Structures are given as structure tokens and as C-alpha cells.
Amino acid sequence: MNVLIVSAHPEPRSLTNALRDTAAAQLSADGHTVRVTDLYAINWKSAADRADFPTLAPAQRLRVPQASGEAFATGTLTDDVVQEQEGLLWADALILAFPLWWFSMPAILKGWIDRVYAYGFAYGVGEHSDTRWGDRYGEGRLAGKRAMLIVNAGGWASHYGPRGINGPIDDLLFPIQHGVLFYPGYEVLPPFVTYRADRMDEMGFEATAQALRERMRGLFAEPPIPFRRQNGGDYEIPSMELRPEAAPEHITGFGAHLVPS
Ligand code: FAD
């Protein structure tokens, strides 16, 4: 199988990159083909702007979704974006490796998503009508592929527990796991999160690396997070609210979008 790892850390010798390389080495040892996009190493342009749409007439007002859709349809997206889209289509699994910065991903990685996820490629896909709201949340261009996060956090695991002050890690990662990965069709595996990452020592690293190797061995076998599929019958159209039969009305928040076990 093919695996694309996208990493976002400014220091080549960082813990993030060491874990990325651990994952890549295990996957290669298991016979998979691994490609790495190191966003800082390639000096990825993170801001989506007019330069992304070279064929847009100077007098035309920039409306990003429209310009993105037009450029995708006419094959005029910039080469860096096209190359990353090809990587996503090539890969059977996508891994994003990053340190948690302000409870989210570093800006360079967000900018990779903003630019690579073009209209018509990752959103605006499929039939949009009175009876269907496109192919997304479990369907879409990247359906049939798997995705997973490798995240380092400075805080303690308890800070990210069900009653922890930072909020539960599954809630914090919901916009990435559900909004960015499940949206265009990925099956999303539970994240690999390392807490107290700044305090990591060599012994801790070896234990963490070993746990990550185990996760990599199960990359194509482990059950994904059971997010509800948009077009699976659980949501009203066009309000896109959960039907009362799918979840009683007191069930709200991110967890409501999981199929009950
Ligand atoms: P590094 O700094 O590269 O390394 C961490 C430690 O691992 C070092 O001591 C290093 O020696 C050790 N190490 C052990 N073995 C190895 C090895 N083989 N290779 C490399 N290193 C090794 N934390 C939160 O919890 N929530 C937040 O919202 C948050 N926001 C932040 C925002 C910013 C802007 C910044 C800078 C930090 C933030 N942090 C936050 C902390 C951040 O998540 C951690 O600093 C980060 O996850 C540590 O991972 P790293 O890859 O940068 O580690």
C-alpha cells in the first residue's frame, strides 16, 4: 500500500520528525511505499491568495471557492498544489504529523489544507440538489482511503481527559478528524497522541516509538472512528441535523456524530 506522511515542524531533529521517521520506517519494513512531504523543508506557501489562481483576470474580484473550482476544472492550479493532490490520490493512507500549537495544527499545515483541498477536489464534490448535499462526510474523492494523526502535545493526558481543563482531545481534534479528513471521504483512525512531549527523554521516546510502530502495523486493519456518514440516513436534508430516530434530541455536540456502539 502507499502511504503519504505530511509533517509540519520547523526543526529537522524535532520529536515530531523523529516520530514521523519511526512511522515511515515501520511502514517501509512492512512492505508499504512511503512518501513524506515535510512542509517546512519544502518551504510550503501557507497563505491562500490571488497568486494561487494565475489565470484569474486582474480586474476580477477574488472569490476563493469559485477561483479554486475554476482552476481545478481547467487544470490551472499551481504546480505545488497539483503535486500534493497527486500525492493524496496516490496514497492509500494519509498521516499528518504535527505538534499541537494553540490546540490545533501549525499554520503551515492548515495552509496546506486550505490550498490543496481545492473546490471540486475535496469539497463541492458530487450532486448538490434538494435531495442530496454532495459527496462528503464518508464519501468524496478520498473515500476508500485511511487517515490518521500523529500529534505531540505539551500538556498532560489528564488535561485532555473527559473533564480536563483543555477539553477532551477528541473534541479538540474533531475539526481536523471529522471536518478535514472524514469530509472528503477518509476513514479516520484514532489519533496517536503523545502528551508531555516537551519532557520526553530517551526512555520515554523508545516506549512511544514502540507504541507507534504497533499502530503502524495496524494501519490498514484497525477499525476507524465510527463517524456517521452524511448520506447514510441519519441526517435530515437540507437542514443536515440528526434525525430524532438516529439520536434522541438531548444527544448533542461532537459525540452525537458517532454511531453509538
Ligand atoms: P521537540 O521540542 O522537538 O522535543 C521535545 C523533547 O523530546 C525534547 O526534550 C527532545 O530532546 C525529546 N526527545 C527525546 N527523544 C527524541 C528523539 N529521538 N528525537 C527528537 N526529540 C527527542 N501544548 C499543548 O498541550 N497545547 C497547546 O495548545 C500548545 N500550544 C503551543 C503553541 C506553540 C506556538 C508552541 C511553540 C507550543 C505549544 N504547545 C502546546 C507545546 C507543544 O505542543 C510541544 O512543544 C510540542 O508538542 C513538542 O513536540 P516537538 O516535536 O516540538 O518536540
PDB file of C-alpha atoms and ligand atoms in Angstrom:
ATOM      1  CA  MET A   1       0.000   0.000   0.000  1.00  0.00           C
ATOM      2  CA  ASN A   2       1.034   3.624  -0.479  1.00  0.00           C
ATOM      3  CA  VAL A   3       1.306   5.976   2.478  1.00  0.00           C
ATOM      4  CA  LEU A   4       1.793   9.744   2.396  1.00  0.00           C
ATOM      5  CA  ILE A   5       3.058  11.381   5.587  1.00  0.00           C
ATOM      6  CA  VAL A   6       2.774  15.158   5.787  1.00  0.00           C
ATOM      7  CA  SER A   7       4.787  16.667   8.624  1.00  0.00           C
ATOM      8  CA  ALA A   8       4.870  20.189   9.983  1.00  0.00           C
ATOM      9  CA  HIS A   9       7.785  21.035  12.268  1.00  0.00           C
ATOM     10  CA  PRO A  10      10.435  23.724  11.715  1.00  0.00           C
ATOM     11  CA  GLU A  11      13.256  21.700  13.346  1.00  0.00           C
ATOM     12  CA  PRO A  12      14.529  18.687  11.368  1.00  0.00           C
ATOM     13  CA  ARG A  13      15.679  16.988  14.628  1.00  0.00           C
ATOM     14  CA  SER A  14      12.351  17.535  16.389  1.00  0.00           C
ATOM     15  CA  LEU A  15      10.409  14.893  18.239  1.00  0.00           C
ATOM     16  CA  THR A  16       7.640  15.306  15.669  1.00  0.00           C
ATOM     17  CA  ASN A  17      10.027  14.415  12.870  1.00  0.00           C
ATOM     18  CA  ALA A  18      11.589  11.573  14.865  1.00  0.00           C
ATOM     19  CA  LEU A  19       8.135  10.027  15.315  1.00  0.00           C
ATOM     20  CA  ARG A  20       7.337  10.649  11.660  1.00  0.00           C
ATOM     21  CA  ASP A  21      10.521   8.793  10.701  1.00  0.00           C
ATOM     22  CA  THR A  22       9.701   5.983  13.127  1.00  0.00           C
ATOM     23  CA  ALA A  23       6.310   5.580  11.467  1.00  0.00           C
ATOM     24  CA  ALA A  24       7.831   5.683   7.980  1.00  0.00           C
ATOM     25  CA  ALA A  25      10.489   3.113   8.870  1.00  0.00           C
ATOM     26  CA  GLN A  26       7.921   0.672  10.258  1.00  0.00           C
ATOM     27  CA  LEU A  27       5.630   1.081   7.249  1.00  0.00           C
ATOM     28  CA  SER A  28       8.551   0.526   4.857  1.00  0.00           C
ATOM     29  CA  ALA A  29       9.648  -2.533   6.827  1.00  0.00           C
ATOM     30  CA  ASP A  30       6.120  -3.885   6.441  1.00  0.00           C
ATOM     31  CA  GLY A  31       6.361  -3.549   2.661  1.00  0.00           C
ATOM     32  CA  HIS A  32       4.441  -0.298   2.164  1.00  0.00           C
ATOM     33  CA  THR A  33       5.696   2.520  -0.054  1.00  0.00           C
ATOM     34  CA  VAL A  34       6.076   5.742   1.915  1.00  0.00           C
ATOM     35  CA  ARG A  35       6.362   9.329   0.709  1.00  0.00           C
ATOM     36  CA  VAL A  36       6.989  12.229   3.064  1.00  0.00           C
ATOM     37  CA  THR A  37       6.022  15.844   2.497  1.00  0.00           C
ATOM     38  CA  ASP A  38       7.970  17.904   5.047  1.00  0.00           C
ATOM     39  CA  LEU A  39       6.208  21.256   4.795  1.00  0.00           C
ATOM     40  CA  TYR A  40       8.986  23.352   6.339  1.00  0.00           C
ATOM     41  CA  ALA A  41      11.687  21.604   4.286  1.00  0.00           C
ATOM     42  CA  ILE A  42       9.879  22.453   1.040  1.00  0.00           C
ATOM     43  CA  ASN A  43       9.074  25.966   2.285  1.00  0.00           C
ATOM     44  CA  TRP A  44       5.362  25.405   1.681  1.00  0.00           C
ATOM     45  CA  LYS A  45       3.435  28.573   0.878  1.00  0.00           C
ATOM     46  CA  SER A  46       0.766  28.552   3.544  1.00  0.00           C
ATOM     47  CA  ALA A  47      -1.430  31.553   2.718  1.00  0.00           C
ATOM     48  CA  ALA A  48      -4.152  31.033   0.143  1.00  0.00           C
ATOM     49  CA  ASP A  49      -4.202  34.162  -2.002  1.00  0.00           C
ATOM     50  CA  ARG A  50      -4.512  35.523  -5.523  1.00  0.00           C
ATOM     51  CA  ALA A  51      -1.188  34.034  -6.600  1.00  0.00           C
ATOM     52  CA  ASP A  52      -2.833  30.599  -6.343  1.00  0.00           C
ATOM     53  CA  PHE A  53      -5.005  31.415  -9.350  1.00  0.00           C
ATOM     54  CA  PRO A  54      -2.671  32.723 -12.068  1.00  0.00           C
ATOM     55  CA  THR A  55      -5.393  32.758 -14.729  1.00  0.00           C
ATOM     56  CA  LEU A  56      -7.754  34.977 -12.717  1.00  0.00           C
ATOM     57  CA  ALA A  57      -8.130  38.295 -14.565  1.00  0.00           C
ATOM     58  CA  PRO A  58      -6.582  41.183 -12.593  1.00  0.00           C
ATOM     59  CA  ALA A  59      -9.876  43.118 -12.600  1.00  0.00           C
ATOM     60  CA  GLN A  60     -11.853  40.164 -11.252  1.00  0.00           C
ATOM     61  CA  ARG A  61     -12.702  40.095  -7.564  1.00  0.00           C
ATOM     62  CA  LEU A  62     -11.110  37.081  -5.880  1.00  0.00           C
ATOM     63  CA  ARG A  63     -13.721  34.695  -4.515  1.00  0.00           C
ATOM     64  CA  VAL A  64     -11.655  31.775  -3.316  1.00  0.00           C
ATOM     65  CA  PRO A  65     -14.125  28.856  -3.739  1.00  0.00           C
ATOM     66  CA  GLN A  66     -15.070  29.975  -7.247  1.00  0.00           C
ATOM     67  CA  ALA A  67     -11.465  30.640  -8.294  1.00  0.00           C
ATOM     68  CA  SER A  68     -10.398  27.340  -6.778  1.00  0.00           C
ATOM     69  CA  GLY A  69     -13.164  25.410  -8.595  1.00  0.00           C
ATOM     70  CA  GLU A  70     -12.391  27.100 -11.891  1.00  0.00           C
ATOM     71  CA  ALA A  71      -8.657  26.455 -11.575  1.00  0.00           C
ATOM     72  CA  PHE A  72      -9.247  22.825 -10.602  1.00  0.00           C
ATOM     73  CA  ALA A  73     -11.646  22.248 -13.516  1.00  0.00           C
ATOM     74  CA  THR A  74      -9.335  23.876 -16.055  1.00  0.00           C
ATOM     75  CA  GLY A  75      -6.116  22.362 -14.731  1.00  0.00           C
ATOM     76  CA  THR A  76      -4.624  25.731 -13.828  1.00  0.00           C
ATOM     77  CA  LEU A  77      -3.902  25.238 -10.134  1.00  0.00           C
ATOM     78  CA  THR A  78      -0.277  25.932  -9.250  1.00  0.00           C
ATOM     79  CA  ASP A  79       2.246  23.085  -9.577  1.00  0.00           C
ATOM     80  CA  ASP A  80       2.885  22.783  -5.837  1.00  0.00           C
ATOM     81  CA  VAL A  81      -0.826  22.219  -5.184  1.00  0.00           C
ATOM     82  CA  VAL A  82      -1.215  19.780  -8.087  1.00  0.00           C
ATOM     83  CA  GLN A  83       1.748  17.758  -6.827  1.00  0.00           C
ATOM     84  CA  GLU A  84       0.209  17.429  -3.364  1.00  0.00           C
ATOM     85  CA  GLN A  85      -3.189  16.481  -4.827  1.00  0.00           C
ATOM     86  CA  GLU A  86      -1.461  13.762  -6.827  1.00  0.00           C
ATOM     87  CA  GLY A  87       0.143  12.559  -3.615  1.00  0.00           C
ATOM     88  CA  LEU A  88      -3.269  12.327  -1.944  1.00  0.00           C
ATOM     89  CA  LEU A  89      -4.701  10.368  -4.874  1.00  0.00           C
ATOM     90  CA  TRP A  90      -1.644   8.091  -4.922  1.00  0.00           C
ATOM     91  CA  ALA A  91      -1.773   7.307  -1.197  1.00  0.00           C
ATOM     92  CA  ASP A  92      -3.981   4.618   0.313  1.00  0.00           C
ATOM     93  CA  ALA A  93      -3.363   6.271   3.667  1.00  0.00           C
ATOM     94  CA  LEU A  94      -2.538   9.797   4.769  1.00  0.00           C
ATOM     95  CA  ILE A  95      -0.768  10.580   8.047  1.00  0.00           C
ATOM     96  CA  LEU A  96      -0.478  14.127   9.377  1.00  0.00           C
ATOM     97  CA  ALA A  97       2.324  14.571  11.954  1.00  0.00           C
ATOM     98  CA  PHE A  98       2.477  17.810  13.914  1.00  0.00           C
ATOM     99  CA  PRO A  99       2.876  19.440  17.342  1.00  0.00           C
ATOM    100  CA  LEU A 100      -0.320  20.769  18.886  1.00  0.00           C
ATOM    101  CA  TRP A 101       0.004  24.546  18.665  1.00  0.00           C
ATOM    102  CA  TRP A 102      -2.767  26.509  20.282  1.00  0.00           C
ATOM    103  CA  PHE A 103      -4.993  23.468  20.368  1.00  0.00           C
ATOM    104  CA  SER A 104      -4.723  22.954  16.654  1.00  0.00           C
ATOM    105  CA  MET A 105      -2.235  22.344  13.868  1.00  0.00           C
ATOM    106  CA  PRO A 106       0.635  24.694  12.950  1.00  0.00           C
ATOM    107  CA  ALA A 107      -0.375  27.348  10.418  1.00  0.00           C
ATOM    108  CA  ILE A 108       1.784  25.836   7.681  1.00  0.00           C
ATOM    109  CA  LEU A 109      -0.263  22.633   7.801  1.00  0.00           C
ATOM    110  CA  LYS A 110      -3.559  24.499   7.868  1.00  0.00           C
ATOM    111  CA  GLY A 111      -2.310  26.363   4.802  1.00  0.00           C
ATOM    112  CA  TRP A 112      -1.507  23.072   3.094  1.00  0.00           C
ATOM    113  CA  ILE A 113      -5.114  22.006   3.592  1.00  0.00           C
ATOM    114  CA  ASP A 114      -6.532  25.384   2.562  1.00  0.00           C
ATOM    115  CA  ARG A 115      -4.635  25.263  -0.731  1.00  0.00           C
ATOM    116  CA  VAL A 116      -4.519  21.563  -1.614  1.00  0.00           C
ATOM    117  CA  TYR A 117      -8.157  20.893  -0.771  1.00  0.00           C
ATOM    118  CA  ALA A 118      -9.456  22.729  -3.855  1.00  0.00           C
ATOM    119  CA  TYR A 119     -13.124  23.153  -4.713  1.00  0.00           C
ATOM    120  CA  GLY A 120     -14.072  20.195  -6.881  1.00  0.00           C
ATOM    121  CA  PHE A 121     -11.219  18.156  -5.387  1.00  0.00           C
ATOM    122  CA  ALA A 122     -12.041  17.947  -1.682  1.00  0.00           C
ATOM    123  CA  TYR A 123     -15.243  19.965  -1.428  1.00  0.00           C
ATOM    124  CA  GLY A 124     -18.025  20.818  -3.844  1.00  0.00           C
ATOM    125  CA  VAL A 125     -17.918  17.171  -4.924  1.00  0.00           C
ATOM    126  CA  GLY A 126     -20.967  15.201  -6.111  1.00  0.00           C
ATOM    127  CA  GLU A 127     -24.604  16.034  -6.673  1.00  0.00           C
ATOM    128  CA  HIS A 128     -25.937  19.062  -4.819  1.00  0.00           C
ATOM    129  CA  SER A 129     -29.732  19.126  -5.033  1.00  0.00           C
ATOM    130  CA  ASP A 130     -32.867  19.288  -2.884  1.00  0.00           C
ATOM    131  CA  THR A 131     -32.343  15.649  -2.002  1.00  0.00           C
ATOM    132  CA  ARG A 132     -28.578  15.416  -1.739  1.00  0.00           C
ATOM    133  CA  TRP A 133     -25.895  17.605  -0.243  1.00  0.00           C
ATOM    134  CA  GLY A 134     -22.934  16.362  -2.206  1.00  0.00           C
ATOM    135  CA  ASP A 135     -20.466  13.582  -1.540  1.00  0.00           C
ATOM    136  CA  ARG A 136     -18.900  14.381   1.794  1.00  0.00           C
ATOM    137  CA  TYR A 137     -18.575  13.054   5.344  1.00  0.00           C
ATOM    138  CA  GLY A 138     -17.697   9.494   4.429  1.00  0.00           C
ATOM    139  CA  GLU A 139     -17.950   9.949   0.668  1.00  0.00           C
ATOM    140  CA  GLY A 140     -15.932  12.046  -1.739  1.00  0.00           C
ATOM    141  CA  ARG A 141     -12.761  11.965  -3.764  1.00  0.00           C
ATOM    142  CA  LEU A 142     -10.685  10.403  -0.981  1.00  0.00           C
ATOM    143  CA  ALA A 143     -13.204   7.723   0.022  1.00  0.00           C
ATOM    144  CA  GLY A 144     -11.775   4.265   0.478  1.00  0.00           C
ATOM    145  CA  LYS A 145      -8.555   5.663   1.944  1.00  0.00           C
ATOM    146  CA  ARG A 146      -7.466   5.879   5.567  1.00  0.00           C
ATOM    147  CA  ALA A 147      -6.069   8.774   7.558  1.00  0.00           C
ATOM    148  CA  MET A 148      -4.513   9.254  10.984  1.00  0.00           C
ATOM    149  CA  LEU A 149      -2.955  11.994  13.085  1.00  0.00           C
ATOM    150  CA  ILE A 150       0.350  11.780  14.953  1.00  0.00           C
ATOM    151  CA  VAL A 151       0.194  14.659  17.430  1.00  0.00           C
ATOM    152  CA  ASN A 152       2.536  15.870  20.170  1.00  0.00           C
ATOM    153  CA  ALA A 153       1.094  17.929  22.997  1.00  0.00           C
ATOM    154  CA  GLY A 154       2.896  19.741  25.785  1.00  0.00           C
ATOM    155  CA  GLY A 155       0.026  19.229  28.232  1.00  0.00           C
ATOM    156  CA  TRP A 156      -0.687  16.188  30.376  1.00  0.00           C
ATOM    157  CA  ALA A 157      -3.086  13.447  29.271  1.00  0.00           C
ATOM    158  CA  SER A 158      -5.388  14.379  32.177  1.00  0.00           C
ATOM    159  CA  HIS A 159      -5.596  17.970  30.900  1.00  0.00           C
ATOM    160  CA  TYR A 160      -7.158  16.475  27.755  1.00  0.00           C
ATOM    161  CA  GLY A 161      -9.334  13.902  29.513  1.00  0.00           C
ATOM    162  CA  PRO A 162     -13.148  13.904  29.661  1.00  0.00           C
ATOM    163  CA  ARG A 163     -13.103  16.544  32.448  1.00  0.00           C
ATOM    164  CA  GLY A 164      -9.718  18.108  31.748  1.00  0.00           C
ATOM    165  CA  ILE A 165      -9.343  21.865  31.533  1.00  0.00           C
ATOM    166  CA  ASN A 166      -8.239  21.902  27.892  1.00  0.00           C
ATOM    167  CA  GLY A 167     -11.266  19.958  26.773  1.00  0.00           C
ATOM    168  CA  PRO A 168     -11.268  16.332  25.624  1.00  0.00           C
ATOM    169  CA  ILE A 169      -8.670  15.628  22.938  1.00  0.00           C
ATOM    170  CA  ASP A 170     -11.319  14.015  20.720  1.00  0.00           C
ATOM    171  CA  ASP A 171     -13.282  17.268  20.792  1.00  0.00           C
ATOM    172  CA  LEU A 172     -10.213  19.396  20.037  1.00  0.00           C
ATOM    173  CA  LEU A 173      -9.263  17.171  17.130  1.00  0.00           C
ATOM    174  CA  PHE A 174     -12.843  16.893  15.812  1.00  0.00           C
ATOM    175  CA  PRO A 175     -12.460  19.762  13.310  1.00  0.00           C
ATOM    176  CA  ILE A 176      -9.411  18.009  11.838  1.00  0.00           C
ATOM    177  CA  GLN A 177     -10.545  14.414  12.060  1.00  0.00           C
ATOM    178  CA  HIS A 178     -14.189  14.963  11.093  1.00  0.00           C
ATOM    179  CA  GLY A 179     -14.006  18.325   9.317  1.00  0.00           C
ATOM    180  CA  VAL A 180     -10.810  17.903   7.310  1.00  0.00           C
ATOM    181  CA  LEU A 181     -10.354  14.135   6.957  1.00  0.00           C
ATOM    182  CA  PHE A 182     -13.774  12.463   7.101  1.00  0.00           C
ATOM    183  CA  TYR A 183     -15.278  15.279   4.991  1.00  0.00           C
ATOM    184  CA  PRO A 184     -13.573  14.277   1.705  1.00  0.00           C
ATOM    185  CA  GLY A 185     -14.091  10.597   2.478  1.00  0.00           C
ATOM    186  CA  TYR A 186     -11.204   9.302   4.586  1.00  0.00           C
ATOM    187  CA  GLU A 187     -11.808   6.618   7.159  1.00  0.00           C
ATOM    188  CA  VAL A 188     -10.134   8.177  10.189  1.00  0.00           C
ATOM    189  CA  LEU A 189      -8.229   6.073  12.689  1.00  0.00           C
ATOM    190  CA  PRO A 190      -7.938   7.101  16.347  1.00  0.00           C
ATOM    191  CA  PRO A 191      -5.068   9.583  16.729  1.00  0.00           C
ATOM    192  CA  PHE A 192      -1.651   8.773  18.159  1.00  0.00           C
ATOM    193  CA  VAL A 193      -1.190  11.481  20.772  1.00  0.00           C
ATOM    194  CA  THR A 194       1.960  11.947  22.861  1.00  0.00           C
ATOM    195  CA  TYR A 195       1.359  14.075  25.967  1.00  0.00           C
ATOM    196  CA  ARG A 196       4.017  15.974  27.954  1.00  0.00           C
ATOM    197  CA  ALA A 197       6.053  15.863  24.765  1.00  0.00           C
ATOM    198  CA  ASP A 198       8.450  18.587  25.912  1.00  0.00           C
ATOM    199  CA  ARG A 199       9.511  16.344  28.796  1.00  0.00           C
ATOM    200  CA  MET A 200      10.308  13.382  26.562  1.00  0.00           C
ATOM    201  CA  ASP A 201      13.580  11.621  27.395  1.00  0.00           C
ATOM    202  CA  GLU A 202      15.295   8.726  25.637  1.00  0.00           C
ATOM    203  CA  MET A 203      13.483   6.018  27.586  1.00  0.00           C
ATOM    204  CA  GLY A 204      10.162   7.713  27.022  1.00  0.00           C
ATOM    205  CA  PHE A 205      10.976   8.063  23.363  1.00  0.00           C
ATOM    206  CA  GLU A 206      11.668   4.360  22.943  1.00  0.00           C
ATOM    207  CA  ALA A 207       8.364   3.418  24.615  1.00  0.00           C
ATOM    208  CA  THR A 208       6.492   5.963  22.491  1.00  0.00           C
ATOM    209  CA  ALA A 209       8.214   4.818  19.304  1.00  0.00           C
ATOM    210  CA  GLN A 210       7.344   1.215  20.107  1.00  0.00           C
ATOM    211  CA  ALA A 211       3.672   2.090  20.627  1.00  0.00           C
ATOM    212  CA  LEU A 212       3.695   3.997  17.332  1.00  0.00           C
ATOM    213  CA  ARG A 213       5.248   1.051  15.491  1.00  0.00           C
ATOM    214  CA  GLU A 214       2.368  -1.088  16.768  1.00  0.00           C
ATOM    215  CA  ARG A 215      -0.145   1.425  15.454  1.00  0.00           C
ATOM    216  CA  MET A 216       1.588   1.467  12.083  1.00  0.00           C
ATOM    217  CA  ARG A 217       1.377  -2.316  11.861  1.00  0.00           C
ATOM    218  CA  GLY A 218      -2.401  -1.957  12.200  1.00  0.00           C
ATOM    219  CA  LEU A 219      -2.802   0.999   9.843  1.00  0.00           C
ATOM    220  CA  PHE A 220      -4.838  -0.946   7.304  1.00  0.00           C
ATOM    221  CA  ALA A 221      -6.610  -3.220   9.785  1.00  0.00           C
ATOM    222  CA  GLU A 222      -7.585  -1.086  12.779  1.00  0.00           C
ATOM    223  CA  PRO A 223     -11.272  -0.051  12.965  1.00  0.00           C
ATOM    224  CA  PRO A 224     -11.797   3.643  12.163  1.00  0.00           C
ATOM    225  CA  ILE A 225     -13.590   6.176  14.341  1.00  0.00           C
ATOM    226  CA  PRO A 226     -17.288   5.404  13.691  1.00  0.00           C
ATOM    227  CA  PHE A 227     -18.351   8.810  12.371  1.00  0.00           C
ATOM    228  CA  ARG A 228     -21.868   8.843  10.948  1.00  0.00           C
ATOM    229  CA  ARG A 229     -21.999   9.102   7.171  1.00  0.00           C
ATOM    230  CA  GLN A 230     -23.825  12.114   5.798  1.00  0.00           C
ATOM    231  CA  ASN A 231     -25.735  10.081   3.217  1.00  0.00           C
ATOM    232  CA  GLY A 232     -26.327   7.094   5.452  1.00  0.00           C
ATOM    233  CA  GLY A 233     -29.836   8.123   6.508  1.00  0.00           C
ATOM    234  CA  ASP A 234     -29.062   9.690   9.917  1.00  0.00           C
ATOM    235  CA  TYR A 235     -29.420  13.335   8.796  1.00  0.00           C
ATOM    236  CA  GLU A 236     -32.379  15.431   7.623  1.00  0.00           C
ATOM    237  CA  ILE A 237     -31.976  17.116   4.246  1.00  0.00           C
ATOM    238  CA  PRO A 238     -31.394  20.012   3.796  1.00  0.00           C
ATOM    239  CA  SER A 239     -31.019  21.014   7.474  1.00  0.00           C
ATOM    240  CA  MET A 240     -28.323  18.345   7.957  1.00  0.00           C
ATOM    241  CA  GLU A 241     -29.477  17.823  11.541  1.00  0.00           C
ATOM    242  CA  LEU A 242     -29.533  14.417  13.088  1.00  0.00           C
ATOM    243  CA  ARG A 243     -32.941  12.793  12.796  1.00  0.00           C
ATOM    244  CA  PRO A 244     -34.557  12.165  16.195  1.00  0.00           C
ATOM    245  CA  GLU A 245     -34.736   8.461  15.302  1.00  0.00           C
ATOM    246  CA  ALA A 246     -30.952   8.444  14.775  1.00  0.00           C
ATOM    247  CA  ALA A 247     -30.180  10.188  18.080  1.00  0.00           C
ATOM    248  CA  PRO A 248     -32.557  11.451  20.789  1.00  0.00           C
ATOM    249  CA  GLU A 249     -32.647  15.269  20.935  1.00  0.00           C
ATOM    250  CA  HIS A 250     -30.688  15.513  24.193  1.00  0.00           C
ATOM    251  CA  ILE A 251     -27.670  13.952  22.395  1.00  0.00           C
ATOM    252  CA  THR A 252     -25.764  16.975  21.085  1.00  0.00           C
ATOM    253  CA  GLY A 253     -22.188  18.119  20.473  1.00  0.00           C
ATOM    254  CA  PHE A 254     -19.384  16.386  18.624  1.00  0.00           C
ATOM    255  CA  GLY A 255     -20.073  12.975  20.129  1.00  0.00           C
ATOM    256  CA  ALA A 256     -23.532  12.954  18.550  1.00  0.00           C
ATOM    257  CA  HIS A 257     -21.882  12.360  15.180  1.00  0.00           C
ATOM    258  CA  LEU A 258     -20.530   8.982  16.207  1.00  0.00           C
ATOM    259  CA  VAL A 259     -22.522   5.844  15.531  1.00  0.00           C
ATOM    260  CA  PRO A 260     -23.478   4.625  19.034  1.00  0.00           C
ATOM    261  CA  SER A 261     -21.582   1.479  19.958  1.00  0.00           C
TER     262      SER A 261
HETATM  263  P1  FAD B   1      10.728  18.828  20.495  1.00  0.00           P
HETATM  264  O1  FAD B   1      10.776  20.172  21.126  1.00  0.00           O
HETATM  265  O2  FAD B   1      11.418  18.622  19.202  1.00  0.00           O
HETATM  266  O3  FAD B   1      11.243  17.717  21.513  1.00  0.00           O
HETATM  267  C1  FAD B   1      10.629  17.538  22.772  1.00  0.00           C
HETATM  268  C2  FAD B   1      11.534  16.690  23.648  1.00  0.00           C
HETATM  269  O4  FAD B   1      11.637  15.374  23.113  1.00  0.00           O
HETATM  270  C3  FAD B   1      12.955  17.244  23.745  1.00  0.00           C
HETATM  271  O5  FAD B   1      13.308  17.274  25.103  1.00  0.00           O
HETATM  272  C4  FAD B   1      13.766  16.211  22.999  1.00  0.00           C
HETATM  273  O6  FAD B   1      15.067  16.121  23.497  1.00  0.00           O
HETATM  274  C5  FAD B   1      12.975  14.942  23.300  1.00  0.00           C
HETATM  275  N1  FAD B   1      13.338  13.766  22.502  1.00  0.00           N
HETATM  276  C6  FAD B   1      13.522  12.555  23.019  1.00  0.00           C
HETATM  277  N2  FAD B   1      13.870  11.678  22.083  1.00  0.00           N
HETATM  278  C7  FAD B   1      13.920  12.333  20.939  1.00  0.00           C
HETATM  279  C8  FAD B   1      14.224  11.960  19.626  1.00  0.00           C
HETATM  280  N3  FAD B   1      14.581  10.723  19.282  1.00  0.00           N
HETATM  281  N4  FAD B   1      14.150  12.887  18.679  1.00  0.00           N
HETATM  282  C9  FAD B   1      13.785  14.148  18.991  1.00  0.00           C
HETATM  283  N5  FAD B   1      13.476  14.560  20.233  1.00  0.00           N
HETATM  284  C10 FAD B   1      13.541  13.663  21.214  1.00  0.00           C
HETATM  285  N6  FAD B   1       0.917  22.244  24.021  1.00  0.00           N
HETATM  286  C11 FAD B   1      -0.351  21.877  24.323  1.00  0.00           C
HETATM  287  O7  FAD B   1      -0.569  20.876  25.011  1.00  0.00           O
HETATM  288  N7  FAD B   1      -1.419  22.599  23.845  1.00  0.00           N
HETATM  289  C12 FAD B   1      -1.259  23.698  23.071  1.00  0.00           C
HETATM  290  O8  FAD B   1      -2.255  24.294  22.638  1.00  0.00           O
HETATM  291  C13 FAD B   1       0.064  24.119  22.770  1.00  0.00           C
HETATM  292  N8  FAD B   1       0.274  25.219  22.018  1.00  0.00           N
HETATM  293  C14 FAD B   1       1.542  25.544  21.674  1.00  0.00           C
HETATM  294  C15 FAD B   1       1.727  26.632  20.814  1.00  0.00           C
HETATM  295  C16 FAD B   1       3.018  26.953  20.403  1.00  0.00           C
HETATM  296  C17 FAD B   1       3.186  28.113  19.442  1.00  0.00           C
HETATM  297  C18 FAD B   1       4.117  26.199  20.850  1.00  0.00           C
HETATM  298  C19 FAD B   1       5.509  26.551  20.393  1.00  0.00           C
HETATM  299  C20 FAD B   1       3.940  25.130  21.680  1.00  0.00           C
HETATM  300  C21 FAD B   1       2.657  24.769  22.093  1.00  0.00           C
HETATM  301  N9  FAD B   1       2.429  23.680  22.925  1.00  0.00           N
HETATM  302  C22 FAD B   1       1.134  23.332  23.259  1.00  0.00           C
HETATM  303  C23 FAD B   1       3.519  22.762  23.284  1.00  0.00           C
HETATM  304  C24 FAD B   1       3.814  21.845  22.079  1.00  0.00           C
HETATM  305  O9  FAD B   1       2.691  21.033  21.784  1.00  0.00           O
HETATM  306  C25 FAD B   1       5.032  20.993  22.332  1.00  0.00           C
HETATM  307  O10 FAD B   1       6.127  21.894  22.468  1.00  0.00           O
HETATM  308  C26 FAD B   1       5.307  20.019  21.203  1.00  0.00           C
HETATM  309  O11 FAD B   1       4.262  19.126  21.044  1.00  0.00           O
HETATM  310  C27 FAD B   1       6.576  19.226  21.446  1.00  0.00           C
HETATM  311  O12 FAD B   1       6.801  18.450  20.293  1.00  0.00           O
HETATM  312  P2  FAD B   1       8.050  18.772  19.350  1.00  0.00           P
HETATM  313  O13 FAD B   1       8.028  17.860  18.198  1.00  0.00           O
HETATM  314  O14 FAD B   1       8.092  20.234  19.071  1.00  0.00           O
HETATM  315  O15 FAD B   1       9.185  18.370  20.363  1.00  0.00           O
END
